[in-house]
Amino acid sequence: PYMFFFEFGDLKVVGSSPEALVRLHGRTASLRPIAGTLPRGATPIDFAYAVHSEVGDRCVSAKINGRVMPLRTRLKNGDQVEIITSETGSPSPTWEDAVVTGKARAQIRRFVRATRRHEFQRLGAAILEKTFGDAGFHLTDEALEAGLDKLGARTIEDLQIGIGEGRMSAWDVLR
């Protein structure tokens, strides 16, 4: 039998039953004895993502056999792992180098890609606002929609991301 300890916010679960159920933000996730399915060289990060993608995304630290250890520590057979999460926790892009499971690697990439996309959108929106303001114009969705086809963007969000990434110029939208 495998033991797991799982902590998500105020929720703490210790058990060995594959039928254990845990409530995550209003959704019910089934926990199973995953320790036996992790490949050799797995880390607490791999373990966290094996439990649930939200656990991995919010993982901030881990205890192995009751001792706080770095998240990059390689797990050994029989280790008891405690994952500590935080509402403000998020994966580091460097975690991708530490994990060995495809699920963990894919989830980290997905999270990093979504975060970058959001940051580029915010930057692009700020650049457009400033460019339009400096030119004496008021920025409206109609003005942005008029430039979508001309610049090869499908949505205003795509346009903002393109400008934030530097692939497009805000001045081209203004013209």
PDB file of C-alpha atoms in Angstrom, residues 30-172:
ATOM      1  CA  SER A  30      -9.951  11.260  -7.241  1.00  0.00           C
ATOM      2  CA  LEU A  31      -6.595  10.529  -5.676  1.00  0.00           C
ATOM      3  CA  ARG A  32      -4.953   7.220  -6.371  1.00  0.00           C
ATOM      4  CA  PRO A  33      -1.788   5.579  -5.009  1.00  0.00           C
ATOM      5  CA  ILE A  34       0.432   7.235  -7.600  1.00  0.00           C
ATOM      6  CA  ALA A  35       3.767   6.747  -5.862  1.00  0.00           C
ATOM      7  CA  GLY A  36       4.165   3.348  -7.491  1.00  0.00           C
ATOM      8  CA  THR A  37       3.621   4.781 -10.970  1.00  0.00           C
ATOM      9  CA  LEU A  38       6.268   7.510 -10.893  1.00  0.00           C
ATOM     10  CA  PRO A  39       9.368   6.748 -12.947  1.00  0.00           C
ATOM     11  CA  ARG A  40      12.835   6.487 -11.462  1.00  0.00           C
ATOM     12  CA  GLY A  41      14.318   9.932 -10.802  1.00  0.00           C
ATOM     13  CA  ALA A  42      10.951  11.636 -10.273  1.00  0.00           C
ATOM     14  CA  THR A  43      10.817  14.756  -8.109  1.00  0.00           C
ATOM     15  CA  PRO A  44       8.172  16.177  -5.762  1.00  0.00           C
ATOM     16  CA  ILE A  45       7.117  18.329  -8.726  1.00  0.00           C
ATOM     17  CA  ASP A  46       6.332  15.195 -10.752  1.00  0.00           C
ATOM     18  CA  PHE A  47       4.432  13.849  -7.748  1.00  0.00           C
ATOM     19  CA  ALA A  48       2.413  17.069  -7.382  1.00  0.00           C
ATOM     20  CA  TYR A  49       1.385  17.015 -11.052  1.00  0.00           C
ATOM     21  CA  ALA A  50       0.531  13.323 -10.818  1.00  0.00           C
ATOM     22  CA  VAL A  51      -1.915  14.133  -7.998  1.00  0.00           C
ATOM     23  CA  HIS A  52      -3.618  16.968  -9.918  1.00  0.00           C
ATOM     24  CA  SER A  53      -2.546  19.711 -12.338  1.00  0.00           C
ATOM     25  CA  GLU A  54      -3.747  22.411  -9.890  1.00  0.00           C
ATOM     26  CA  VAL A  55      -1.617  20.884  -7.141  1.00  0.00           C
ATOM     27  CA  GLY A  56       1.429  21.048  -9.403  1.00  0.00           C
ATOM     28  CA  ASP A  57       0.638  24.607 -10.514  1.00  0.00           C
ATOM     29  CA  ARG A  58       0.315  25.760  -6.868  1.00  0.00           C
ATOM     30  CA  CYS A  59       3.169  23.720  -5.378  1.00  0.00           C
ATOM     31  CA  VAL A  60       5.577  25.842  -3.316  1.00  0.00           C
ATOM     32  CA  SER A  61       7.497  23.296  -1.258  1.00  0.00           C
ATOM     33  CA  ALA A  62       7.693  19.655  -0.303  1.00  0.00           C
ATOM     34  CA  LYS A  63       8.492  17.476   2.661  1.00  0.00           C
ATOM     35  CA  ILE A  64      10.044  14.116   2.012  1.00  0.00           C
ATOM     36  CA  ASN A  65       9.833  11.691   4.916  1.00  0.00           C
ATOM     37  CA  GLY A  66       8.880  14.602   7.185  1.00  0.00           C
ATOM     38  CA  ARG A  67      11.802  16.882   6.221  1.00  0.00           C
ATOM     39  CA  VAL A  68      11.539  20.002   4.073  1.00  0.00           C
ATOM     40  CA  MET A  69      13.536  19.291   0.916  1.00  0.00           C
ATOM     41  CA  PRO A  70      14.155  21.151  -2.370  1.00  0.00           C
ATOM     42  CA  LEU A  71      11.536  20.532  -5.051  1.00  0.00           C
ATOM     43  CA  ARG A  72      14.297  19.180  -7.321  1.00  0.00           C
ATOM     44  CA  THR A  73      15.133  16.330  -4.917  1.00  0.00           C
ATOM     45  CA  ARG A  74      14.950  12.906  -6.587  1.00  0.00           C
ATOM     46  CA  LEU A  75      12.456  10.616  -4.890  1.00  0.00           C
ATOM     47  CA  LYS A  76      13.386   7.120  -3.800  1.00  0.00           C
ATOM     48  CA  ASN A  77      11.161   4.097  -3.487  1.00  0.00           C
ATOM     49  CA  GLY A  78       9.174   4.251  -0.251  1.00  0.00           C
ATOM     50  CA  ASP A  79       9.497   8.015   0.262  1.00  0.00           C
ATOM     51  CA  GLN A  80       6.495   9.703   1.846  1.00  0.00           C
ATOM     52  CA  VAL A  81       5.899  13.002   0.073  1.00  0.00           C
ATOM     53  CA  GLU A  82       3.998  15.989   1.414  1.00  0.00           C
ATOM     54  CA  ILE A  83       3.190  18.702  -1.117  1.00  0.00           C
ATOM     55  CA  ILE A  84       2.614  22.206   0.240  1.00  0.00           C
ATOM     56  CA  THR A  85       0.599  24.511  -2.008  1.00  0.00           C
ATOM     57  CA  SER A  86      -0.255  28.192  -1.981  1.00  0.00           C
ATOM     58  CA  GLU A  87      -2.932  30.196  -3.769  1.00  0.00           C
ATOM     59  CA  THR A  88      -0.156  32.475  -5.051  1.00  0.00           C
ATOM     60  CA  GLY A  89       2.198  29.656  -6.056  1.00  0.00           C
ATOM     61  CA  SER A  90       3.005  29.117  -9.720  1.00  0.00           C
ATOM     62  CA  PRO A  91       5.406  26.919 -11.665  1.00  0.00           C
ATOM     63  CA  SER A  92       8.845  28.212 -12.509  1.00  0.00           C
ATOM     64  CA  PRO A  93       9.983  27.746 -16.121  1.00  0.00           C
ATOM     65  CA  THR A  94      13.121  26.102 -14.698  1.00  0.00           C
ATOM     66  CA  TRP A  95      10.998  23.264 -13.293  1.00  0.00           C
ATOM     67  CA  GLU A  96      10.849  21.823 -16.790  1.00  0.00           C
ATOM     68  CA  ASP A  97      14.505  20.775 -16.422  1.00  0.00           C
ATOM     69  CA  ALA A  98      13.822  19.052 -13.081  1.00  0.00           C
ATOM     70  CA  VAL A  99      10.864  16.846 -14.007  1.00  0.00           C
ATOM     71  CA  VAL A 100      10.951  13.453 -15.695  1.00  0.00           C
ATOM     72  CA  THR A 101       7.268  12.813 -16.451  1.00  0.00           C
ATOM     73  CA  GLY A 102       5.656  14.000 -19.649  1.00  0.00           C
ATOM     74  CA  LYS A 103       2.528  15.117 -17.792  1.00  0.00           C
ATOM     75  CA  ALA A 104       4.478  17.453 -15.510  1.00  0.00           C
ATOM     76  CA  ARG A 105       6.558  18.827 -18.393  1.00  0.00           C
ATOM     77  CA  ALA A 106       3.445  19.481 -20.522  1.00  0.00           C
ATOM     78  CA  GLN A 107       1.589  21.171 -17.652  1.00  0.00           C
ATOM     79  CA  ILE A 108       4.562  23.424 -16.852  1.00  0.00           C
ATOM     80  CA  ARG A 109       4.878  24.439 -20.518  1.00  0.00           C
ATOM     81  CA  ARG A 110       1.142  25.116 -20.718  1.00  0.00           C
ATOM     82  CA  PHE A 111       1.207  27.299 -17.606  1.00  0.00           C
ATOM     83  CA  VAL A 112       4.302  29.245 -18.726  1.00  0.00           C
ATOM     84  CA  ARG A 113       2.879  29.753 -22.228  1.00  0.00           C
ATOM     85  CA  ALA A 114      -0.450  31.049 -20.842  1.00  0.00           C
ATOM     86  CA  THR A 115       1.353  33.381 -18.425  1.00  0.00           C
ATOM     87  CA  ARG A 116       3.577  34.817 -21.157  1.00  0.00           C
ATOM     88  CA  ARG A 117       0.599  35.249 -23.452  1.00  0.00           C
ATOM     89  CA  HIS A 118      -1.248  37.178 -20.735  1.00  0.00           C
ATOM     90  CA  GLU A 119       1.804  39.381 -20.037  1.00  0.00           C
ATOM     91  CA  PHE A 120       2.284  40.156 -23.746  1.00  0.00           C
ATOM     92  CA  GLN A 121      -1.404  41.024 -24.068  1.00  0.00           C
ATOM     93  CA  ARG A 122      -1.208  43.470 -21.155  1.00  0.00           C
ATOM     94  CA  LEU A 123       1.972  45.025 -22.564  1.00  0.00           C
ATOM     95  CA  GLY A 124       0.456  45.323 -26.046  1.00  0.00           C
ATOM     96  CA  ALA A 125      -2.693  46.961 -24.648  1.00  0.00           C
ATOM     97  CA  ALA A 126      -0.563  49.486 -22.737  1.00  0.00           C
ATOM     98  CA  ILE A 127       1.548  50.252 -25.842  1.00  0.00           C
ATOM     99  CA  LEU A 128      -1.591  50.783 -27.944  1.00  0.00           C
ATOM    100  CA  GLU A 129      -3.130  53.037 -25.294  1.00  0.00           C
ATOM    101  CA  LYS A 130       0.007  55.171 -25.123  1.00  0.00           C
ATOM    102  CA  THR A 131       0.494  55.311 -28.899  1.00  0.00           C
ATOM    103  CA  PHE A 132      -3.098  56.343 -29.544  1.00  0.00           C
ATOM    104  CA  GLY A 133      -2.978  58.891 -26.700  1.00  0.00           C
ATOM    105  CA  ASP A 134       0.309  60.405 -27.950  1.00  0.00           C
ATOM    106  CA  ALA A 135      -1.244  60.789 -31.416  1.00  0.00           C
ATOM    107  CA  GLY A 136      -4.314  62.511 -29.922  1.00  0.00           C
ATOM    108  CA  PHE A 137      -6.748  59.673 -30.568  1.00  0.00           C
ATOM    109  CA  HIS A 138      -9.017  57.739 -28.234  1.00  0.00           C
ATOM    110  CA  LEU A 139      -8.426  53.977 -28.325  1.00  0.00           C
ATOM    111  CA  THR A 140     -11.611  52.030 -29.060  1.00  0.00           C
ATOM    112  CA  ASP A 141     -12.377  48.429 -29.952  1.00  0.00           C
ATOM    113  CA  GLU A 142     -13.754  49.653 -33.292  1.00  0.00           C
ATOM    114  CA  ALA A 143     -10.414  51.275 -34.126  1.00  0.00           C
ATOM    115  CA  LEU A 144      -8.585  48.069 -33.246  1.00  0.00           C
ATOM    116  CA  GLU A 145     -11.029  45.868 -35.177  1.00  0.00           C
ATOM    117  CA  ALA A 146     -10.447  48.004 -38.278  1.00  0.00           C
ATOM    118  CA  GLY A 147      -6.762  47.086 -38.171  1.00  0.00           C
ATOM    119  CA  LEU A 148      -7.180  43.348 -37.615  1.00  0.00           C
ATOM    120  CA  ASP A 149      -7.293  42.226 -41.269  1.00  0.00           C
ATOM    121  CA  LYS A 150      -4.601  44.686 -42.325  1.00  0.00           C
ATOM    122  CA  LEU A 151      -2.190  43.276 -39.732  1.00  0.00           C
ATOM    123  CA  GLY A 152      -3.216  39.623 -40.051  1.00  0.00           C
ATOM    124  CA  ALA A 153      -4.658  39.268 -36.554  1.00  0.00           C
ATOM    125  CA  ARG A 154      -7.867  37.351 -35.875  1.00  0.00           C
ATOM    126  CA  THR A 155      -8.858  39.023 -32.607  1.00  0.00           C
ATOM    127  CA  ILE A 156      -8.068  42.146 -30.615  1.00  0.00           C
ATOM    128  CA  GLU A 157      -6.304  39.883 -28.110  1.00  0.00           C
ATOM    129  CA  ASP A 158      -4.076  38.477 -30.906  1.00  0.00           C
ATOM    130  CA  LEU A 159      -3.330  42.035 -32.026  1.00  0.00           C
ATOM    131  CA  GLN A 160      -2.356  43.094 -28.493  1.00  0.00           C
ATOM    132  CA  ILE A 161      -0.168  40.004 -28.088  1.00  0.00           C
ATOM    133  CA  GLY A 162       1.557  40.656 -31.430  1.00  0.00           C
ATOM    134  CA  ILE A 163       2.331  44.220 -30.389  1.00  0.00           C
ATOM    135  CA  GLY A 164       3.471  43.121 -26.927  1.00  0.00           C
ATOM    136  CA  GLU A 165       5.810  40.542 -28.474  1.00  0.00           C
ATOM    137  CA  GLY A 166       7.173  43.125 -30.923  1.00  0.00           C
ATOM    138  CA  ARG A 167       5.917  41.311 -34.040  1.00  0.00           C
ATOM    139  CA  MET A 168       3.606  44.228 -34.899  1.00  0.00           C
ATOM    140  CA  SER A 169       3.811  47.964 -34.468  1.00  0.00           C
ATOM    141  CA  ALA A 170       1.191  50.042 -32.702  1.00  0.00           C
ATOM    142  CA  TRP A 171       1.801  52.736 -35.317  1.00  0.00           C
ATOM    143  CA  ASP A 172       0.639  50.321 -38.029  1.00  0.00           C
TER     144      ASP A 172
END
